[in-house]
Coordinates of C-alpha atoms in Angstrom, one line a residue:
M1 CA 28.8 137.1 49.4
S2 CA 25.4 137.2 51.1
L3 CA 23.4 134.2 52.4
Q4 CA 19.8 133.5 53.3
V5 CA 18.7 130.3 55.0
E6 CA 15.2 129.0 54.8
K7 CA 14.1 125.9 56.8
M8 CA 11.7 123.7 54.9
E9 CA 9.6 120.6 55.7
H10 CA 11.0 117.1 56.2
N11 CA 14.4 118.3 57.3
M12 CA 15.2 120.2 54.1
A13 CA 16.7 123.7 53.8
K14 CA 17.2 126.2 51.0
L15 CA 20.3 128.3 50.9
T16 CA 20.0 131.5 48.7
V17 CA 23.5 132.7 47.8
E18 CA 24.4 136.0 46.1
V19 CA 27.9 136.5 44.7
P20 CA 28.7 140.2 44.1
A21 CA 28.9 141.4 40.4
E22 CA 32.6 142.3 40.9
E23 CA 33.5 138.7 41.8
V24 CA 31.6 137.5 38.7
E25 CA 33.5 140.0 36.6
K26 CA 36.8 138.9 38.1
A27 CA 35.9 135.2 37.3
M28 CA 35.0 136.2 33.7
E29 CA 38.4 137.9 33.3
N30 CA 40.2 134.8 34.6
V31 CA 38.3 132.7 32.1
Y32 CA 39.3 135.1 29.3
Q33 CA 43.0 135.0 30.3
K34 CA 43.0 131.2 30.4
S35 CA 41.1 130.7 27.1
K36 CA 42.3 133.6 24.9
K37 CA 45.3 131.6 23.5
G38 CA 42.9 129.4 21.6
I39 CA 40.7 132.1 20.1
S40 CA 41.2 133.6 16.6
I41 CA 39.7 136.9 15.6
P42 CA 40.2 138.4 12.1
G43 CA 42.8 141.2 12.2
F44 CA 44.5 139.9 15.4
R45 CA 47.2 137.3 15.9
K46 CA 45.8 134.1 17.6
G47 CA 45.7 134.7 21.3
K48 CA 46.1 138.4 21.1
A49 CA 42.4 139.5 20.5
P50 CA 41.1 141.9 23.2
R51 CA 38.3 140.6 25.4
K52 CA 35.9 143.3 24.1
M53 CA 36.4 142.2 20.5
I54 CA 35.8 138.6 21.5
E55 CA 32.6 139.6 23.4
R56 CA 31.5 141.8 20.5
M57 CA 31.8 138.9 18.1
Y58 CA 30.5 136.1 20.3
G59 CA 28.3 138.0 22.8
K60 CA 28.9 139.5 26.2
G61 CA 28.2 136.3 28.0
V62 CA 30.8 134.2 26.1
F63 CA 32.9 133.8 29.3
L64 CA 30.0 133.7 31.7
E65 CA 29.1 130.0 31.8
D66 CA 32.7 129.0 32.6
A67 CA 33.0 131.8 35.2
V68 CA 29.8 130.6 36.9
N69 CA 31.1 127.0 36.9
D70 CA 34.3 128.2 38.5
L71 CA 32.5 130.3 41.2
L72 CA 29.8 127.8 42.3
P73 CA 31.9 125.2 44.2
D74 CA 33.6 127.7 46.5
A75 CA 30.5 129.8 46.9
Y76 CA 28.4 126.9 47.9
A77 CA 31.2 125.5 50.3
K78 CA 31.4 128.9 52.0
A79 CA 27.6 129.2 52.2
A80 CA 27.3 125.7 53.7
E81 CA 29.9 126.5 56.4
E82 CA 28.3 129.9 57.2
S83 CA 24.8 128.4 57.4
E84 CA 26.0 126.2 60.4
L85 CA 23.6 123.5 59.2
E86 CA 24.6 119.8 59.4
I87 CA 24.2 119.1 55.7
V88 CA 23.8 115.4 54.8
S89 CA 23.1 115.5 51.1
R90 CA 24.5 116.8 47.8
P91 CA 23.0 120.2 46.9
E92 CA 20.3 120.6 44.3
V93 CA 21.5 123.9 42.7
D94 CA 19.3 126.3 40.7
I95 CA 20.8 129.5 39.2
T96 CA 18.2 132.3 39.5
Q97 CA 20.4 135.1 38.2
A98 CA 23.5 135.2 36.1
G99 CA 24.6 137.8 33.5
P100 CA 27.4 140.2 32.6
G101 CA 27.4 143.1 35.1
Q102 CA 25.1 141.3 37.4
S103 CA 25.6 139.5 40.7
L104 CA 25.3 135.7 40.6
I105 CA 22.3 134.4 42.6
F106 CA 21.7 130.7 43.1
T107 CA 19.7 128.5 45.5
A108 CA 20.9 125.2 46.9
E109 CA 18.4 122.8 48.5
V110 CA 20.0 120.4 50.9
A111 CA 19.0 117.8 53.5
V112 CA 19.7 118.5 57.1
K113 CA 20.6 115.9 59.6
P114 CA 17.3 114.9 61.3
D115 CA 16.8 114.7 65.0
V116 CA 15.8 111.4 66.5
V117 CA 13.1 110.8 69.1
L118 CA 14.2 107.6 70.8
G119 CA 11.8 104.9 71.9
E120 CA 12.7 101.9 74.0
Y121 CA 16.3 100.9 73.5
K122 CA 17.1 99.2 76.8
G123 CA 15.6 95.9 77.8
I124 CA 14.8 94.9 74.3
E125 CA 13.8 91.2 73.9
V126 CA 16.0 89.3 71.6
E127 CA 16.1 85.6 70.6
K128 CA 18.2 83.4 72.8
A129 CA 21.3 82.2 70.9
E130 CA 22.5 78.7 71.8
V131 CA 26.3 78.5 71.4
E132 CA 27.8 75.0 71.2
V133 CA 30.7 73.4 69.5
T134 CA 30.2 69.8 68.4
D135 CA 32.8 67.1 68.0
A136 CA 31.8 66.9 64.3
E137 CA 32.7 70.6 63.8
I138 CA 36.1 70.0 65.4
E139 CA 36.6 67.0 63.0
E140 CA 35.6 69.1 60.1
E141 CA 38.3 71.8 61.0
L142 CA 40.8 69.0 61.4
H143 CA 40.0 67.6 58.0
K144 CA 40.4 71.1 56.4
E145 CA 43.9 71.4 57.9
Q146 CA 44.6 67.8 56.9
D147 CA 43.5 68.7 53.3
K148 CA 45.8 71.8 53.3
N149 CA 48.8 69.6 54.1
S150 CA 48.0 66.8 51.7
R151 CA 50.1 65.9 48.6
M152 CA 49.3 64.5 45.2
V153 CA 50.7 61.0 44.3
A154 CA 50.5 59.2 41.0
V155 CA 47.9 56.4 40.7
E156 CA 49.5 53.4 38.9
D157 CA 47.7 50.4 40.3
R158 CA 44.0 51.3 39.4
P159 CA 41.8 53.4 37.1
A160 CA 40.6 56.9 38.1
E161 CA 38.0 57.2 40.7
M162 CA 35.9 60.1 42.0
K163 CA 38.0 62.7 43.9
D164 CA 41.1 61.8 41.8
T165 CA 42.7 64.5 39.7
V166 CA 43.1 63.7 36.0
T167 CA 45.4 65.8 33.9
L168 CA 44.2 65.7 30.3
D169 CA 44.1 67.3 26.8
F170 CA 40.6 67.6 25.4
E171 CA 38.8 69.0 22.3
G172 CA 35.1 69.3 21.8
F173 CA 33.1 68.7 18.6
I174 CA 29.5 69.4 17.6
D175 CA 28.3 67.5 14.5
G176 CA 31.9 66.6 13.8
E177 CA 33.1 70.3 13.9
A178 CA 35.4 71.7 16.6
F179 CA 33.8 74.7 18.4
P180 CA 35.6 77.8 19.9
G181 CA 36.5 77.5 23.6
G182 CA 36.2 73.7 23.6
K183 CA 39.9 72.9 23.7
G184 CA 42.3 72.5 26.6
E185 CA 45.8 71.1 27.2
D186 CA 47.4 69.7 30.3
Y187 CA 44.2 70.6 32.2
P188 CA 44.0 69.3 35.8
L189 CA 40.5 68.2 36.6
T190 CA 39.4 66.9 39.9
L191 CA 36.6 64.3 39.3
G192 CA 33.5 65.3 41.2
S193 CA 34.4 69.0 41.5
G194 CA 31.6 70.0 39.1
M195 CA 33.9 72.2 37.1
F196 CA 32.9 70.8 33.8
I197 CA 29.6 70.2 32.1
P198 CA 27.3 67.7 34.0
G199 CA 28.2 64.2 33.0
F200 CA 31.7 64.9 31.8
E201 CA 33.6 64.1 34.9
E202 CA 31.6 60.9 35.6
Q203 CA 32.6 59.5 32.3
L204 CA 36.3 59.8 33.1
V205 CA 35.9 57.4 36.0
G206 CA 37.8 54.2 35.0
V207 CA 40.4 55.8 32.7
R208 CA 44.1 55.1 33.2
T209 CA 47.2 57.2 32.5
G210 CA 48.1 57.1 28.8
E211 CA 44.6 56.1 27.7
S212 CA 42.2 58.0 25.4
A213 CA 38.5 58.6 26.1
E214 CA 35.5 59.9 24.2
I215 CA 33.0 61.9 26.3
H216 CA 29.4 62.6 25.2
V217 CA 27.5 65.4 26.9
T218 CA 24.7 67.9 26.3
F219 CA 25.2 71.5 27.2
P220 CA 22.7 72.5 30.0
D221 CA 20.1 75.2 29.8
D222 CA 22.0 77.6 32.1
Y223 CA 25.3 77.3 30.2
G224 CA 27.0 80.7 29.8
N225 CA 27.3 80.5 26.0
E226 CA 23.8 80.7 24.6
D227 CA 25.0 79.3 21.2
L228 CA 25.8 76.0 22.8
V229 CA 22.8 75.6 25.1
G230 CA 21.0 72.3 24.5
K231 CA 23.5 71.0 21.9
E232 CA 25.1 67.6 22.0
A233 CA 28.9 67.5 22.0
T234 CA 31.7 64.9 21.9
F235 CA 35.0 65.5 23.6
R236 CA 38.1 63.6 22.6
C237 CA 40.4 63.3 25.6
E238 CA 44.0 62.2 26.1
I239 CA 44.8 61.2 29.7
H240 CA 48.4 62.2 30.8
K241 CA 48.2 61.6 34.5
V242 CA 45.9 60.3 37.2
E243 CA 46.7 61.4 40.8
K244 CA 45.1 61.0 44.2
K245 CA 45.3 63.1 47.3
E246 CA 47.4 61.6 50.1
L247 CA 46.4 62.9 53.5
P248 CA 48.8 63.0 56.5
E249 CA 47.8 60.9 59.6
L250 CA 45.9 62.7 62.3
D251 CA 48.3 62.2 65.1
D252 CA 50.6 64.1 67.5
E253 CA 53.2 64.5 64.8
F254 CA 50.6 66.2 62.6
A255 CA 49.6 68.5 65.4
M256 CA 53.3 69.5 65.9
D257 CA 53.6 70.2 62.2
V258 CA 50.6 72.5 61.8
S259 CA 50.3 74.1 65.2
E260 CA 52.2 75.2 68.3
F261 CA 50.9 72.2 70.3
D262 CA 52.7 68.9 71.0
T263 CA 49.7 66.6 71.0
L264 CA 46.6 66.1 68.9
E265 CA 44.4 66.5 71.9
E266 CA 45.9 69.9 72.8
Y267 CA 45.4 71.0 69.2
K268 CA 41.8 69.8 69.2
A269 CA 41.2 71.7 72.4
D270 CA 42.5 74.9 70.8
I271 CA 40.2 74.4 67.8
R272 CA 37.3 74.0 70.1
K273 CA 38.2 77.3 71.9
N274 CA 38.6 79.2 68.6
L275 CA 35.3 77.9 67.2
L276 CA 33.5 78.8 70.4
E277 CA 34.9 82.4 70.3
E278 CA 33.8 82.7 66.6
K279 CA 30.3 81.4 67.4
E280 CA 30.0 83.7 70.5
A281 CA 31.0 86.7 68.3
A282 CA 28.6 85.7 65.6
A283 CA 25.8 85.3 68.2
R284 CA 26.5 88.7 69.6
R285 CA 26.4 90.2 66.1
R286 CA 23.0 88.6 65.5
K287 CA 21.8 89.8 68.9
G288 CA 23.0 93.3 68.1
D289 CA 21.3 93.3 64.7
E290 CA 18.0 92.3 66.3
A291 CA 18.2 94.8 69.2
L292 CA 19.2 97.6 66.9
R293 CA 16.4 96.8 64.4
K294 CA 13.8 97.0 67.2
A295 CA 15.4 100.2 68.6
V296 CA 15.1 101.8 65.1
E297 CA 11.4 100.6 64.8
A298 CA 10.7 102.3 68.2
A299 CA 12.3 105.6 67.2
Q300 CA 10.8 108.5 65.3
I301 CA 12.9 109.9 62.4
D302 CA 11.7 112.2 59.6
L303 CA 14.3 111.0 57.1
P304 CA 14.8 113.4 54.1
Q305 CA 14.7 111.6 50.8
A306 CA 17.7 113.6 49.6
M307 CA 19.8 112.1 52.4
I308 CA 18.8 108.6 51.3
A309 CA 19.5 109.4 47.7
T310 CA 23.0 110.7 48.5
Q311 CA 23.9 107.6 50.6
Q312 CA 22.4 105.4 47.8
E313 CA 24.6 107.1 45.2
Q314 CA 27.7 106.7 47.3
Q315 CA 27.0 103.0 47.8
K316 CA 26.5 102.5 44.1
E317 CA 29.8 104.2 43.3
E318 CA 31.6 102.0 45.8
F319 CA 29.9 98.9 44.4
V320 CA 30.8 99.8 40.8
A321 CA 34.4 100.4 42.0
R322 CA 34.6 97.0 43.7
L323 CA 33.2 95.4 40.5
R324 CA 35.9 97.1 38.4
S325 CA 38.6 95.9 40.8
Q326 CA 37.4 92.3 40.0
G327 CA 37.5 92.9 36.3
M328 CA 33.7 93.3 35.9
D329 CA 31.4 96.1 34.9
L330 CA 27.9 96.9 36.1
Q331 CA 26.1 95.5 33.0
Q332 CA 28.0 92.2 33.4
Y333 CA 27.0 92.0 37.0
L334 CA 23.3 92.6 36.3
S335 CA 23.4 89.9 33.6
I336 CA 25.0 87.4 36.0
A337 CA 22.8 88.3 38.9
R338 CA 19.7 88.3 36.6
I339 CA 18.3 91.6 38.0
T340 CA 17.5 94.9 36.4
M341 CA 19.1 98.3 37.2
A342 CA 15.8 99.3 38.8
E343 CA 15.9 96.2 41.1
L344 CA 19.5 97.0 42.0
D345 CA 18.6 100.6 42.8
K346 CA 15.7 99.4 45.0
Q347 CA 18.1 97.1 46.9
L348 CA 20.6 100.0 47.4
E349 CA 17.9 102.4 48.5
K350 CA 16.7 99.9 51.2
R351 CA 20.3 99.3 52.3
A352 CA 21.0 103.1 52.4
T353 CA 17.8 103.7 54.4
E354 CA 18.6 101.1 57.0
S355 CA 22.2 102.2 57.3
I356 CA 21.2 105.8 57.9
Q357 CA 18.5 104.9 60.4
N358 CA 20.9 102.6 62.3
R359 CA 23.6 105.3 62.5
L360 CA 21.2 108.1 63.6
V361 CA 19.7 106.0 66.4
L362 CA 23.1 104.9 67.7
E363 CA 24.4 108.5 67.6
K364 CA 21.4 109.7 69.5
I365 CA 21.8 106.9 72.1
A366 CA 25.5 107.9 72.5
E367 CA 24.4 111.5 73.0
V368 CA 21.7 110.7 75.5
E369 CA 23.9 108.3 77.4
E370 CA 26.8 110.8 77.2
I371 CA 29.1 108.1 75.8
K372 CA 32.6 109.5 75.2
P373 CA 35.5 107.2 74.3
T374 CA 38.5 107.5 76.6
Q375 CA 41.9 108.4 75.3
E376 CA 43.0 104.8 76.0
Q377 CA 40.1 103.5 73.8
L378 CA 41.0 106.0 71.0
D379 CA 44.7 105.0 71.2
A380 CA 43.7 101.3 71.0
E381 CA 41.6 102.1 67.9
L382 CA 44.5 104.0 66.3
Q383 CA 46.8 101.1 67.2
K384 CA 44.7 98.8 65.0
T385 CA 45.3 101.1 62.1
A386 CA 49.0 101.3 62.8
D387 CA 49.2 97.5 62.9
M388 CA 47.2 97.2 59.7
Y389 CA 49.6 99.4 57.8
K390 CA 52.7 98.3 59.8
M391 CA 53.4 101.8 60.9
E392 CA 54.5 103.4 64.2
M393 CA 51.7 104.8 66.4
D394 CA 53.3 108.2 66.5
K395 CA 53.4 108.3 62.7
I396 CA 49.7 107.6 62.5
K397 CA 48.9 110.3 65.0
E398 CA 50.9 112.8 62.9
M399 CA 49.1 111.8 59.7
I400 CA 45.5 111.8 60.9
S401 CA 43.6 115.1 60.5
D402 CA 41.4 116.7 63.2
Y403 CA 38.3 115.7 61.0
E404 CA 39.5 112.1 60.7
M405 CA 40.1 112.0 64.5
E406 CA 36.6 113.3 65.0
Q407 CA 35.2 110.5 62.8
V408 CA 37.2 107.9 64.7
T409 CA 35.7 109.3 68.0
K410 CA 32.2 109.2 66.6
D411 CA 32.6 105.7 65.2
L412 CA 33.8 104.4 68.5
A413 CA 31.0 106.1 70.4
V414 CA 28.5 104.5 68.0
Q415 CA 30.0 101.1 68.6
Q416 CA 29.8 101.6 72.4
A417 CA 26.2 102.6 72.0
L418 CA 25.5 99.3 70.2
D419 CA 27.3 97.4 73.0
L420 CA 25.1 99.2 75.4
I421 CA 21.8 98.1 73.8
I422 CA 23.2 94.5 73.4
D423 CA 24.2 94.3 77.0
A424 CA 20.9 95.8 78.2
S425 CA 18.8 93.4 76.0
K426 CA 16.9 90.4 77.4
E427 CA 17.0 87.0 75.9
A428 CA 13.5 85.6 75.3

């Protein structure tokens, strides 16, 4: 195999690759051997026809396309490695010569990792973040935990009120006719939750266990079923149960039940400490986002479009995979989000561009500042992985490849570069 490398504008390169004719012939023979069992030629048993007879009937190039498809991936991979370029995009391949008895010649246009000319990245001015935990926020966390430890008790001495949970059967009718999807049995509905059509839950206030109720509503304009939008409906309801939430007392006993502390005051102090740590971490992230954005704006990068397109496509594939894991396809998402495919692609392109710029700038800072994670820092990072998968550290080290270890090292250096510009920033 021979290779020529041509540097192009905007951090693009063209690889011209020639695969010798004998390798093409060998690939065509392999295709013939794999496919001959399914080929019938008059005068020969199925699968026994000689290659020359098949080529005489179907043309000399009958096995060529599959042979080229078999050769291309390995030929490109070898060329990419031999070029010693840091390729950052999928190749745009163009076959310039292919034929029986000929060498295979193709070109592959690729994006090459661009260099970065750094601007100011130390002493960047960022907005000052005020970090404070209020008594109201502590009370809110207490009430969340209180709610988690609540229990439901039957309401016998009064009718249903907002925030009560009513268990009911219901069936909906439009113009006296039941409609699909309008029926439910033993359905627990918390009044005021907003789970049902506007007006439905409010009309259940005042019902008691064992009673019937008739609810009149109009389907709103943004209702999911277009056939029902704007229509008036009547729901006949049978109330089986009315319950209220009973909350535990906020006292020392509660603190001992839900935490490691003996008193409510100690528990509240711990909540304050945790909230403060969370807010400080969030403030540091915001500070990092602002400092990095300004460092990127100050840098010079000739970003190849092919690099952005590759990252954008990867993000799209990951996004679609996440949707599928949630039982949704892309068209359903676009319908719910009320955006077009073009608008989604534009969002992904912006995200891909920012992600690449951020990474390139931080990698350059790590290079300039000679940031190299220590073995202790790398071990600590691997320990996080071991803890996540509940594995021994030695087992993780055995499983991780040299390439993966290199990526861990790069990622850690990038994080340390971000820490550097955060710590060197100035609050305005």
